[in-house]
XYZ file of C-alpha atoms in Angstrom:
653
model
C 47.188 -74.172 -103.026
C 48.116 -73.574 -99.487
C 46.668 -70.588 -97.574
C 48.073 -68.877 -94.387
C 45.846 -68.739 -91.447
C 46.394 -66.735 -88.304
C 47.508 -68.900 -85.515
C 44.943 -68.976 -82.692
C 46.356 -68.281 -79.208
C 46.618 -71.080 -76.805
C 43.529 -71.070 -74.490
C 45.563 -72.060 -71.496
C 47.708 -68.997 -71.911
C 44.628 -66.694 -71.827
C 43.280 -68.278 -68.677
C 46.570 -67.754 -66.938
C 46.694 -64.089 -67.945
C 43.190 -63.418 -66.660
C 44.053 -65.034 -63.347
C 47.080 -62.791 -62.953
C 45.009 -59.676 -63.702
C 42.374 -60.595 -61.084
C 45.054 -61.222 -58.479
C 46.664 -57.848 -59.206
C 43.264 -56.084 -58.930
C 42.594 -57.680 -55.562
C 46.035 -56.668 -54.330
C 45.445 -53.100 -55.467
C 42.144 -53.010 -53.578
C 43.779 -54.329 -50.461
C 46.544 -51.732 -50.659
C 44.127 -48.903 -51.363
C 41.775 -49.756 -48.545
C 44.314 -50.685 -45.948
C 44.840 -47.155 -44.462
C 42.402 -45.357 -42.091
C 42.336 -42.242 -44.240
C 40.652 -44.014 -47.075
C 38.047 -45.932 -45.002
C 34.351 -45.027 -45.752
C 32.498 -44.465 -42.372
C 28.690 -45.067 -42.231
C 25.829 -45.490 -39.727
C 22.020 -45.971 -39.628
C 19.170 -43.855 -38.182
C 15.472 -44.640 -37.695
C 12.529 -43.526 -35.571
C 8.827 -42.683 -35.346
C 6.949 -39.407 -35.977
C 3.796 -38.763 -33.934
C 1.320 -35.922 -33.512
C 0.443 -33.939 -30.352
C -1.622 -36.874 -29.078
C 1.184 -39.404 -29.677
C -0.460 -40.968 -32.727
C 1.734 -42.084 -35.691
C 1.795 -39.693 -38.644
C 2.098 -40.962 -42.213
C 3.681 -38.955 -45.012
C 6.154 -36.951 -42.942
C 9.345 -36.203 -44.877
C 12.637 -36.567 -42.949
C 15.773 -34.930 -44.367
C 19.385 -34.435 -43.251
C 21.598 -31.469 -43.984
C 24.383 -33.912 -45.001
C 22.471 -36.309 -47.233
C 20.926 -36.063 -50.688
C 18.382 -38.678 -49.716
C 15.189 -38.361 -47.661
C 12.852 -40.754 -45.890
C 9.040 -40.627 -45.676
C 7.089 -42.142 -42.779
C 4.871 -45.138 -43.429
C 1.409 -45.824 -42.045
C 2.993 -46.589 -38.675
C 4.860 -43.300 -38.631
C 8.266 -45.005 -39.119
C 11.176 -43.711 -41.194
C 14.698 -45.074 -41.768
C 18.122 -44.096 -43.127
C 20.213 -47.231 -43.685
C 23.447 -45.432 -44.534
C 24.465 -41.978 -43.329
C 27.897 -40.452 -42.934
C 29.207 -40.347 -39.388
C 29.261 -36.976 -37.587
C 26.670 -34.290 -36.853
C 23.324 -34.314 -38.661
C 20.516 -31.770 -38.494
C 17.337 -33.768 -39.123
C 14.071 -32.071 -40.119
C 10.529 -33.475 -40.046
C 8.190 -31.706 -42.496
C 4.537 -32.160 -43.378
C 1.993 -29.758 -44.777
C -0.235 -28.376 -42.063
C 2.232 -29.092 -39.277
C 4.963 -27.034 -37.701
C 8.511 -27.963 -38.709
C 10.314 -30.164 -36.168
C 14.114 -30.304 -35.978
C 16.645 -32.378 -34.078
C 20.480 -32.597 -34.061
C 22.242 -35.967 -33.646
C 25.855 -37.186 -33.461
C 26.348 -40.436 -35.457
C 29.395 -42.632 -34.832
C 30.979 -45.285 -37.064
C 28.842 -48.377 -37.273
C 26.228 -46.884 -34.885
C 22.555 -47.741 -35.333
C 20.275 -45.085 -33.779
C 16.755 -46.505 -33.707
C 14.928 -44.049 -31.438
C 15.332 -40.655 -33.105
C 11.656 -39.752 -32.730
C 9.741 -36.568 -33.568
C 6.515 -35.051 -32.238
C 4.902 -32.451 -34.495
C 1.966 -30.118 -33.823
C -0.688 -28.699 -36.100
C -0.236 -25.174 -37.428
C -2.764 -22.766 -35.923
C -3.962 -21.502 -39.272
C -4.677 -24.999 -40.618
C -7.577 -25.989 -38.370
C -9.591 -24.178 -35.739
C -12.874 -24.457 -33.898
C -15.061 -22.135 -31.848
C -18.207 -22.259 -29.765
C -20.614 -20.393 -31.991
C -23.632 -20.403 -29.651
C -24.661 -21.850 -26.284
C -28.201 -22.406 -25.019
C -29.723 -24.141 -22.023
C -29.654 -27.614 -23.653
C -27.698 -27.159 -26.864
C -24.417 -25.790 -28.250
C -23.266 -25.089 -31.808
C -19.614 -25.664 -32.718
C -18.033 -24.239 -35.870
C -14.987 -26.037 -37.382
C -12.924 -24.524 -40.227
C -9.859 -25.830 -42.106
C -7.567 -24.646 -44.895
C -8.362 -27.804 -46.875
C -11.300 -30.219 -47.001
C -11.477 -32.478 -43.962
C -13.835 -34.895 -42.280
C -14.444 -34.298 -38.576
C -14.934 -36.315 -35.402
C -16.235 -34.390 -32.353
C -15.835 -36.047 -28.953
C -17.990 -34.547 -26.166
C -17.212 -34.690 -22.432
C -19.271 -33.677 -19.400
C -17.195 -32.798 -16.332
C -14.288 -34.683 -17.905
C -16.266 -37.877 -18.675
C -16.780 -38.934 -22.337
C -20.477 -39.005 -23.158
C -20.668 -39.124 -26.986
C -18.688 -39.015 -30.231
C -20.128 -37.579 -33.457
C -18.644 -38.259 -36.921
C -19.018 -36.030 -39.997
C -17.421 -38.033 -42.864
C -17.906 -35.522 -45.666
C -14.674 -33.700 -46.463
C -15.253 -29.951 -46.675
C -13.762 -26.661 -45.514
C -16.362 -25.905 -42.804
C -18.480 -28.013 -40.500
C -21.295 -26.925 -38.193
C -21.733 -29.333 -35.300
C -24.906 -29.263 -33.224
C -24.562 -30.757 -29.757
C -28.068 -31.275 -28.411
C -29.813 -33.039 -25.548
C -27.492 -31.346 -23.090
C -28.263 -30.533 -19.470
C -28.664 -26.900 -18.464
C -26.052 -25.071 -16.421
C -23.453 -27.859 -16.801
C -19.772 -27.858 -17.716
C -18.891 -29.482 -21.043
C -15.798 -29.833 -23.205
C -15.118 -31.161 -26.704
C -12.180 -32.275 -28.838
C -12.013 -31.982 -32.640
C -10.155 -34.470 -34.885
C -9.942 -33.758 -38.623
C -8.728 -36.030 -41.437
C -7.472 -35.005 -44.901
C -7.843 -37.008 -48.077
C -4.278 -38.313 -47.650
C -5.270 -39.786 -44.271
C -3.366 -37.084 -42.351
C -5.052 -36.484 -38.997
C -5.162 -33.132 -37.173
C -6.306 -32.732 -33.585
C -7.196 -29.577 -31.628
C -6.844 -29.163 -27.904
C -9.971 -29.599 -25.846
C -12.279 -26.571 -25.550
C -14.806 -25.813 -22.805
C -18.264 -24.285 -22.478
C -21.114 -24.194 -19.997
C -24.765 -24.438 -20.896
C -27.030 -21.643 -19.742
C -29.190 -21.628 -16.665
C -32.942 -21.888 -17.341
C -33.357 -18.366 -15.937
C -30.660 -16.861 -18.126
C -33.227 -15.655 -20.651
C -34.700 -13.344 -18.033
C -31.764 -11.017 -18.642
C -28.647 -10.082 -16.734
C -29.110 -9.548 -12.983
C -28.281 -6.282 -11.279
C -24.691 -5.908 -10.072
C -23.805 -5.932 -6.387
C -23.299 -2.243 -5.693
C -22.733 -1.879 -1.950
C -20.770 -3.843 0.596
C -19.663 -3.004 4.120
C -16.360 -3.935 5.737
C -15.826 -3.375 9.455
C -13.382 -4.481 12.106
C -14.690 -6.935 14.678
C -12.059 -7.605 17.329
C -8.965 -8.798 15.422
C -10.740 -9.682 12.176
C -12.631 -7.903 9.391
C -16.234 -8.791 8.568
C -17.431 -8.072 5.017
C -21.215 -8.036 4.618
C -23.550 -7.480 1.682
C -27.182 -7.900 0.706
C -28.377 -9.261 -2.644
C -31.972 -10.197 -3.398
C -31.548 -11.838 -6.818
C -29.638 -14.922 -5.648
C -31.576 -17.187 -8.080
C -30.051 -15.367 -11.063
C -26.408 -15.501 -10.056
C -23.872 -18.295 -9.636
C -21.976 -16.704 -6.738
C -19.670 -13.821 -5.811
C -16.037 -12.851 -6.155
C -14.193 -10.872 -3.489
C -11.185 -8.720 -4.359
C -8.701 -7.448 -1.776
C -5.845 -4.956 -1.645
C -3.308 -4.495 1.175
C -1.729 -1.076 1.806
C -2.665 0.353 -1.572
C -1.360 -2.499 -3.725
C -3.423 -3.466 -6.827
C -6.642 -5.359 -6.193
C -6.348 -9.149 -6.503
C -8.956 -11.892 -6.515
C -9.125 -13.097 -2.914
C -12.146 -15.433 -2.736
C -14.316 -16.761 -5.565
C -17.673 -18.415 -6.174
C -16.366 -21.719 -4.812
C -16.545 -20.162 -1.333
C -19.012 -17.295 -1.819
C -22.333 -18.820 -2.840
C -25.449 -17.053 -4.178
C -27.026 -17.204 -0.697
C -23.890 -15.957 1.121
C -24.241 -12.649 2.951
C -20.893 -12.205 4.688
C -17.267 -13.262 4.754
C -14.873 -12.973 7.714
C -11.250 -12.201 6.879
C -8.926 -13.579 9.556
C -5.741 -13.096 7.547
C -5.175 -9.494 8.672
C -2.585 -7.601 10.744
C -3.031 -4.426 12.860
C -1.860 -1.240 11.198
C -2.390 -2.506 7.666
C -5.015 -0.990 5.397
C -7.297 -3.475 3.672
C -9.514 -2.582 0.714
C -12.359 -4.801 -0.475
C -14.640 -4.876 -3.507
C -17.057 -7.541 -4.745
C -18.771 -8.614 -7.928
C -21.700 -10.948 -8.516
C -21.442 -13.608 -11.236
C -24.225 -14.160 -13.729
C -25.515 -17.673 -14.379
C -23.049 -18.064 -17.252
C -20.216 -17.010 -14.900
C -19.818 -13.553 -16.386
C -18.534 -11.112 -13.756
C -20.877 -8.166 -13.253
C -19.912 -4.617 -12.325
C -17.573 -4.285 -9.350
C -19.044 -2.802 -6.164
C -17.772 0.307 -4.453
C -14.549 -0.177 -2.510
C -14.567 -0.449 1.286
C -11.453 0.359 3.318
C -10.507 -0.841 6.807
C -7.326 0.046 8.680
C -7.055 -2.517 11.426
C -6.486 -1.223 14.944
C -4.604 -3.230 17.547
C -0.949 -3.862 18.388
C 1.406 -2.918 15.556
C 4.389 -5.264 15.696
C 6.102 -4.397 12.423
C 7.001 -1.166 10.652
C 3.947 0.431 9.027
C 3.631 3.353 6.585
C 0.370 5.293 6.336
C -0.081 7.255 3.117
C -2.087 10.329 2.214
C -3.769 8.258 -0.502
C -5.377 6.178 2.295
C -7.448 9.197 3.451
C -9.297 9.063 5.644
C -7.807 6.348 7.848
C -10.665 5.382 10.173
C -9.785 3.389 13.284
C -12.390 1.459 15.245
C -10.197 1.026 18.317
C -6.870 1.784 19.937
C -3.531 1.492 18.181
C -0.497 0.369 20.170
C 2.948 0.657 18.610
C 5.102 -2.179 19.912
C 8.562 -1.237 21.309
C 10.238 -2.785 18.246
C 7.868 -1.237 15.684
C 7.656 2.101 13.900
C 4.666 3.934 12.448
C 5.523 6.474 9.747
C 2.828 8.834 8.464
C 2.971 10.723 5.171
C 2.205 14.487 5.034
C -1.453 15.258 4.404
C -2.734 12.039 5.984
C -5.976 12.207 8.013
C -6.483 9.728 10.884
C -9.910 9.486 12.532
C -10.711 7.558 15.724
C -14.143 6.067 16.349
C -15.819 7.599 19.392
C -16.078 5.202 22.342
C -19.377 4.522 24.100
C -17.809 4.942 27.555
C -14.581 6.418 28.919
C -13.172 2.898 29.158
C -13.859 2.379 25.461
C -12.102 5.521 24.272
C -9.406 4.656 21.723
C -5.829 5.876 22.088
C -2.688 6.003 19.992
C -0.152 4.546 22.437
C 3.462 4.749 21.311
C 5.949 2.414 22.932
C 8.091 2.206 19.805
C 8.425 5.092 17.347
C 5.943 7.500 15.808
C 7.246 9.561 12.895
C 4.462 12.002 12.006
C 6.100 14.757 9.976
C 3.729 16.854 7.920
C 4.343 20.171 6.212
C 2.833 23.630 6.632
C 0.843 23.071 3.433
C -0.070 19.446 4.210
C -0.278 18.841 7.962
C -1.053 15.421 9.394
C -4.450 15.363 11.144
C -5.591 13.238 14.112
C -9.248 13.701 14.990
C -12.574 12.093 15.900
C -14.776 10.215 13.436
C -17.902 11.380 15.257
C -20.507 13.205 13.190
C -20.515 15.944 15.854
C -17.009 15.779 17.364
C -16.642 16.841 20.966
C -13.923 17.012 23.593
C -12.864 13.575 24.738
C -14.171 11.495 21.824
C -10.837 9.647 22.011
C -7.928 9.668 24.454
C -5.278 11.217 22.217
C -1.626 10.449 21.462
C 0.543 9.182 24.294
C 4.269 8.729 23.803
C 4.680 6.160 26.561
C 8.382 5.424 26.356
C 11.364 6.358 24.298
C 13.677 4.584 21.915
C 17.324 4.236 22.873
C 18.481 5.410 19.453
C 15.698 7.596 18.065
C 12.940 9.886 19.379
C 9.408 10.034 18.094
C 8.905 13.108 15.925
C 5.688 15.108 15.643
C 5.912 18.085 13.302
C 3.221 20.035 11.457
C 0.476 17.967 13.054
C -3.103 18.883 14.037
C -4.902 17.049 16.872
C -8.516 17.580 17.916
C -11.416 16.222 20.018
C -9.249 14.187 22.420
C -8.940 14.027 26.181
C -5.230 14.893 25.947
C -4.005 15.885 22.520
C -0.346 15.001 23.030
C 1.083 13.435 26.175
C 4.788 12.691 26.534
C 7.463 12.212 29.165
C 11.175 11.654 29.696
C 12.478 13.461 26.595
C 10.967 10.863 24.269
C 9.575 13.166 21.588
C 10.519 16.073 19.361
C 7.398 18.176 18.854
C 7.248 21.351 16.769
C 4.481 23.168 14.908
C 1.747 21.127 16.580
C -1.817 22.441 16.833
C -4.223 20.910 19.378
C -7.860 22.011 19.333
C -11.056 21.202 21.192
C -9.455 18.871 23.756
C -9.709 18.676 27.522
C -5.933 19.157 27.695
C -3.899 20.218 24.703
C -0.389 19.168 25.759
C 0.857 17.305 28.807
C 4.603 17.009 29.443
C 6.098 15.279 32.485
C 9.671 14.585 33.618
C 11.481 16.361 30.802
C 15.078 17.453 31.284
C 17.042 19.889 29.134
C 14.388 19.806 26.462
C 12.761 22.408 24.214
C 9.422 22.576 22.435
C 8.725 25.083 19.667
C 5.596 26.533 18.116
C 2.923 24.615 19.984
C -0.643 25.906 19.644
C -3.910 25.171 21.413
C -7.430 26.253 20.587
C -10.529 25.919 22.803
C -9.030 23.432 25.251
C -9.883 23.341 28.935
C -6.145 23.413 29.687
C -3.872 24.419 26.854
C -0.588 23.058 28.201
C 0.255 21.272 31.422
C 3.851 20.549 32.476
C 5.116 18.987 35.685
C 8.214 17.459 37.263
C 10.487 18.872 34.575
C 13.822 20.654 34.835
C 15.759 22.981 32.550
C 12.759 22.955 30.275
C 11.958 25.567 27.593
C 8.895 26.314 25.488
C 9.050 28.987 22.805
C 6.470 30.210 20.339
C 3.528 28.851 22.351
C 0.023 30.085 21.395
C -3.321 29.507 23.100
C -6.799 30.673 22.167
C -10.046 30.455 24.172
C -8.742 28.042 26.799
C -10.044 27.936 30.360
C -6.430 27.913 31.555
C -3.779 28.418 28.911
C -0.776 27.078 30.881
C -0.664 25.016 34.081
C 2.817 24.517 35.565
C 3.412 22.458 38.706
C 6.552 21.131 40.410
C 8.944 22.308 37.713
C 12.401 23.787 38.140
C 14.198 26.117 35.767
C 11.428 26.345 33.220
C 11.363 29.074 30.569
C 8.505 30.429 28.457
C 9.314 32.952 25.740
C 7.653 34.491 22.699
C 4.193 33.263 23.676
C 0.777 34.582 22.668
C -2.257 33.737 24.807
C -5.646 35.121 23.819
C -9.158 35.012 25.328
C -8.409 32.748 28.313
C -11.461 32.312 30.489
C -9.764 31.862 33.874
C -5.961 31.936 33.868
C -3.277 32.808 31.420
C -0.638 31.047 33.554
C -1.277 29.054 36.716
C 2.053 28.223 38.378
C 2.444 26.207 41.589
C 5.226 24.437 43.438
C 7.856 25.484 40.930
C 11.129 27.349 41.097
C 13.225 29.515 38.808
C 10.396 30.243 36.408
C 11.372 32.637 33.622
C 8.900 34.320 31.269
C 9.936 36.617 28.428
C 8.189 38.454 25.618
C 4.616 37.332 25.579
C 0.994 38.438 25.397
C -1.612 37.246 27.899
C -5.341 37.940 27.565
C -7.549 36.642 30.386
C -11.029 37.434 31.580
C -9.914 36.818 35.161
C -6.223 36.430 36.029
C -3.216 36.910 33.800
C -0.632 35.074 35.957
C -1.209 33.321 39.267
C 1.989 32.034 40.864
C 2.645 30.304 44.174
C 6.253 29.480 43.383
C 9.679 30.807 44.261
C 12.347 32.635 42.284
C 10.303 34.196 39.502
C 11.509 36.365 36.628
C 8.671 37.882 34.562
C 9.778 40.543 32.062
C 8.567 42.155 28.855
C 5.047 40.782 29.047
C 1.824 42.471 27.999
C -1.090 41.365 30.204
C -4.699 42.269 29.607
C -6.952 41.004 32.421
C -10.104 42.042 34.252
C -9.615 40.749 37.824
C -5.879 40.450 38.417
C -2.899 41.122 36.248
C -0.436 39.163 38.400
C -0.907 37.521 41.796
C 2.142 36.011 43.415
C 3.139 34.280 46.638
C 5.996 32.107 47.755
C 9.617 32.366 48.784
C 12.724 33.476 46.992
C 13.415 36.290 44.599
C 10.653 37.715 42.452
C 11.530 39.918 39.503
C 8.521 41.495 37.829
C 9.406 44.464 35.609
C 9.249 45.955 32.106
C 5.667 44.736 31.747
C 2.407 46.327 30.594
C -0.519 45.289 32.802
C -3.763 46.557 31.329
C -7.483 46.390 32.101
C -9.739 47.525 29.267
C -12.969 46.828 31.140
C -14.688 48.754 33.915
C -12.177 50.141 36.365
C -11.817 47.205 38.762
C -9.399 44.569 39.952
C -5.742 44.710 40.987
C -2.716 45.060 38.724
C -0.144 43.245 40.904
C -0.961 41.523 44.184
C 1.864 40.111 46.300
C 0.983 37.775 49.175
C 4.579 37.623 50.344
C 6.982 40.396 51.224
C 6.344 44.048 50.547
C 8.314 43.892 47.286
C 8.886 46.721 44.840
C 8.189 46.095 41.159
C 9.454 49.081 39.115
C 9.303 49.630 35.350
C 5.772 48.304 35.069
C 2.950 50.271 33.506
C -0.329 49.353 35.248
C -3.405 50.928 33.701
C -7.189 50.562 34.070
C -7.299 48.704 37.402
C -9.019 49.991 40.494
C -5.843 49.219 42.459
C -2.460 49.223 40.721
C -0.567 47.261 43.395
C -1.536 45.460 46.610
C 1.010 44.464 49.292
C 3.736 45.743 46.987
C 4.917 48.994 45.333
C 6.291 50.328 42.066
C 9.149 52.189 43.694
C 12.588 52.226 42.078
C 11.615 54.058 38.897
C 9.264 56.766 37.782
C 5.659 55.617 37.719
C 3.604 56.350 34.613
C 0.573 54.001 34.666
C -0.836 55.581 31.499
C -2.821 54.332 28.535
C -0.294 52.197 26.614
C -1.602 53.328 23.216
C -1.689 49.994 21.434
C -2.091 49.728 17.672
C -5.469 48.158 18.464
C -7.984 46.073 16.590
C -7.097 44.896 13.083
C -9.480 44.299 10.146
C -9.559 40.555 10.873
C -10.867 41.197 14.412
C -7.631 40.358 16.230
C -5.921 42.858 18.531
C -2.421 44.206 17.905
C -0.508 44.892 21.134
C 2.366 46.693 19.458
C 2.786 50.264 20.678
C 2.022 53.285 18.556
C 4.881 55.616 17.770
C 3.268 58.144 20.097
C 3.193 55.785 23.108
C 5.065 57.101 26.184
C 6.110 53.492 26.921
C 8.381 53.100 23.907
C 11.471 54.043 25.939
C 10.283 53.278 29.469
C 12.154 50.033 30.218
C 15.208 49.936 32.442
C 17.427 49.658 29.333
C 15.658 52.446 27.475
C 13.613 50.258 25.133
C 9.864 49.845 25.041
C 8.212 47.704 27.664
C 5.707 44.935 27.076
C 5.692 41.914 24.785
C 7.812 43.427 22.025
C 10.482 45.164 24.078
C 13.832 44.303 25.556
C 15.838 44.396 22.343
C-alpha cells in the first residue's frame, strides 16, 4: 500500500530566501538612517568631585536633568557618563551632609568632556566645633556632628603644625583636650571627621590664645583718662597706666570733624609700657577726637577712656566747617585762613583761644580768605579766652586782613570778649551786624572803609569801644557802648555818620573826634563822667542828641561850619562844668536845652531862638536800674525843636 508524504522543500531554496530577506533588511536600515533628521546624537562626560580641601569624595551622586541615569563617584572621586544626548545639561552633585553643587554644560555631537569637576562644602549643621575652655597651658575643644564620626584634630602654633590627635571611635560628640601648651601663645586647630561610609568632613581652622600666667589675678582696671594737646603742628596723646604687667597693649580710636570713631592704632604699635603717641597725620582747622582702651592679657578690650578733643590751630588751606556740636573749640595758637580757604561757623558755636604767655605769643584769628560766622539772636557765635580768669588782651582778636574779590566775610550775631581788638577790618572786606564785643582793649577798629555801613554794633567795658580812621562816606547805626573809657574815637575820616546810638557810663569821652570833616550825628544818647563830645574837626552837624556829662557837654574847635542844635545837654551832678565850649569863632547854637552846668556856653551863645535851659523832665530810672531819657508828657521840651518836635535823642520826627 502506497502512502502520500508531504514533499520537503528544497534546502537550497530556503537558503536563497533567507539571503534575500537579510539583504532587504540591510537596505531598509541604510535608507532609514541615511538622513540627518533620523541620526542619534550622543556625547560623553566625566570629572572629579572634591571637598573644600580638594580631596576626592566617594559616594557623590551626579545626575542630569535630561537623563534617567546617574553616576556615583568612586574612591578617587571620579564619575562618568558614557552616553548623553547633545545639548544643554544641568548637572547636580549630591551627597548627604554636603551642600548641593550644580553646573550647566553644553555637549556637542561626539564631544568627550573629561574635566567637568565639582567642589562641594560641608553643611553647617552637619559638623561644628568650638573652643570650650582656655587656660594658661591647656584648651578644651568640643566637636559635635549630626551622625557618628571619628575625629582627627591637627594643632598649629603660629601657623606651624605641632601635633595631630586621632579619636577613632565614631560618636556624636568628642571632647578634645589639648595640653602641654605654652602660656599666652597663639594657636589654631583644624577638625577632620569621618563617617562610617568613609565620607570625610573638614572644618575651617579655628584660633585661640592661651592665657597669661597673671590672668587669674582678675581683669585689670580700664584706662580712664588720656590727654591730647597740640604741640607745634602735631598732636601728642599721653596717658598713664600702672598695671602694664596685666595688659597686652592699648588701642587708640580717632574721629575727624565729628565722624564716627574708628580704630586708629592698635596693640602692635601701642605696647603695655607705652605712655604717649604723636599724631602727625593732622591738618589745621580740623577737629580731632581721641579715646583709648587697654587690652587684657587675653586681648579683651576694656572700657573706653573719656574722649579728648583737639582743634588744630595753624594755617587753614582748605574749606573748614566748625559745628556747635564741637563745643567748646579750644585753640592753642593762632588760626590763619589762607586766601583760597573759607571757615564757616555754625550758630551756637563757642571758640576759645589759649592765653599767651607774652604779647608776642597772643593768638589771633587772621582772615585772608573768608570767615562766615553767622549766628542767630538765640544762638550767637562766641569768640573768647580759655583763661580761667579771662582778662583784656588774653588774645589778639579777629582781624579781617584782606578781602575776597567775589565775597565778603560775614560776621552776624557774634560775641567777642577778652581780646586786644575784638574785630579789626579794613577796605570794605566785611559785613558786620549784631556784633557784641566785651572786655577788650578796643572793641572795633575800622580803617579805610568807603561807602560802607555797619549796624547794631555793641561794646561793653572796653577801653575804646569803636575806633575808625581814614574812612569816607561811612555810616554806623544802632551803635551801643557801656562802661568804656572812650566810647567812640574818630580820626581822619570824611563824611562819617553816626545815628541811633546809645552810649552809657563812659569814663572819659562819649565821642572823641579829631582831624575829620563832615561829621554827622543824629538821634543818640551819650552818658559820660567827663566829656560828652570832644571835636577838633571841621564841618560838624550834631542834632537831636541827649548828652549827660559832668565836665563838658560838647567842646569843639576847628574850621568850617558847625551845626549844634536840637540837643539836650544835661548835668545831673553838682552844678559845675560847661555845656558847650567853642574854641573857634563866637558861634551861636540855638535850640539847645543846657541844664545843670555852672556855665551853659563858653565862647559861644544860644542866640537865634528862645532859651529855656530847664529841667528836661526825663522818664527817669526804670526797675532794672537803667535810665530812660524819653521826655515826660509834661516836659517843656516836647515841642522846642526848630521844626516843632521834641528835642533830644528821640526827636526830629
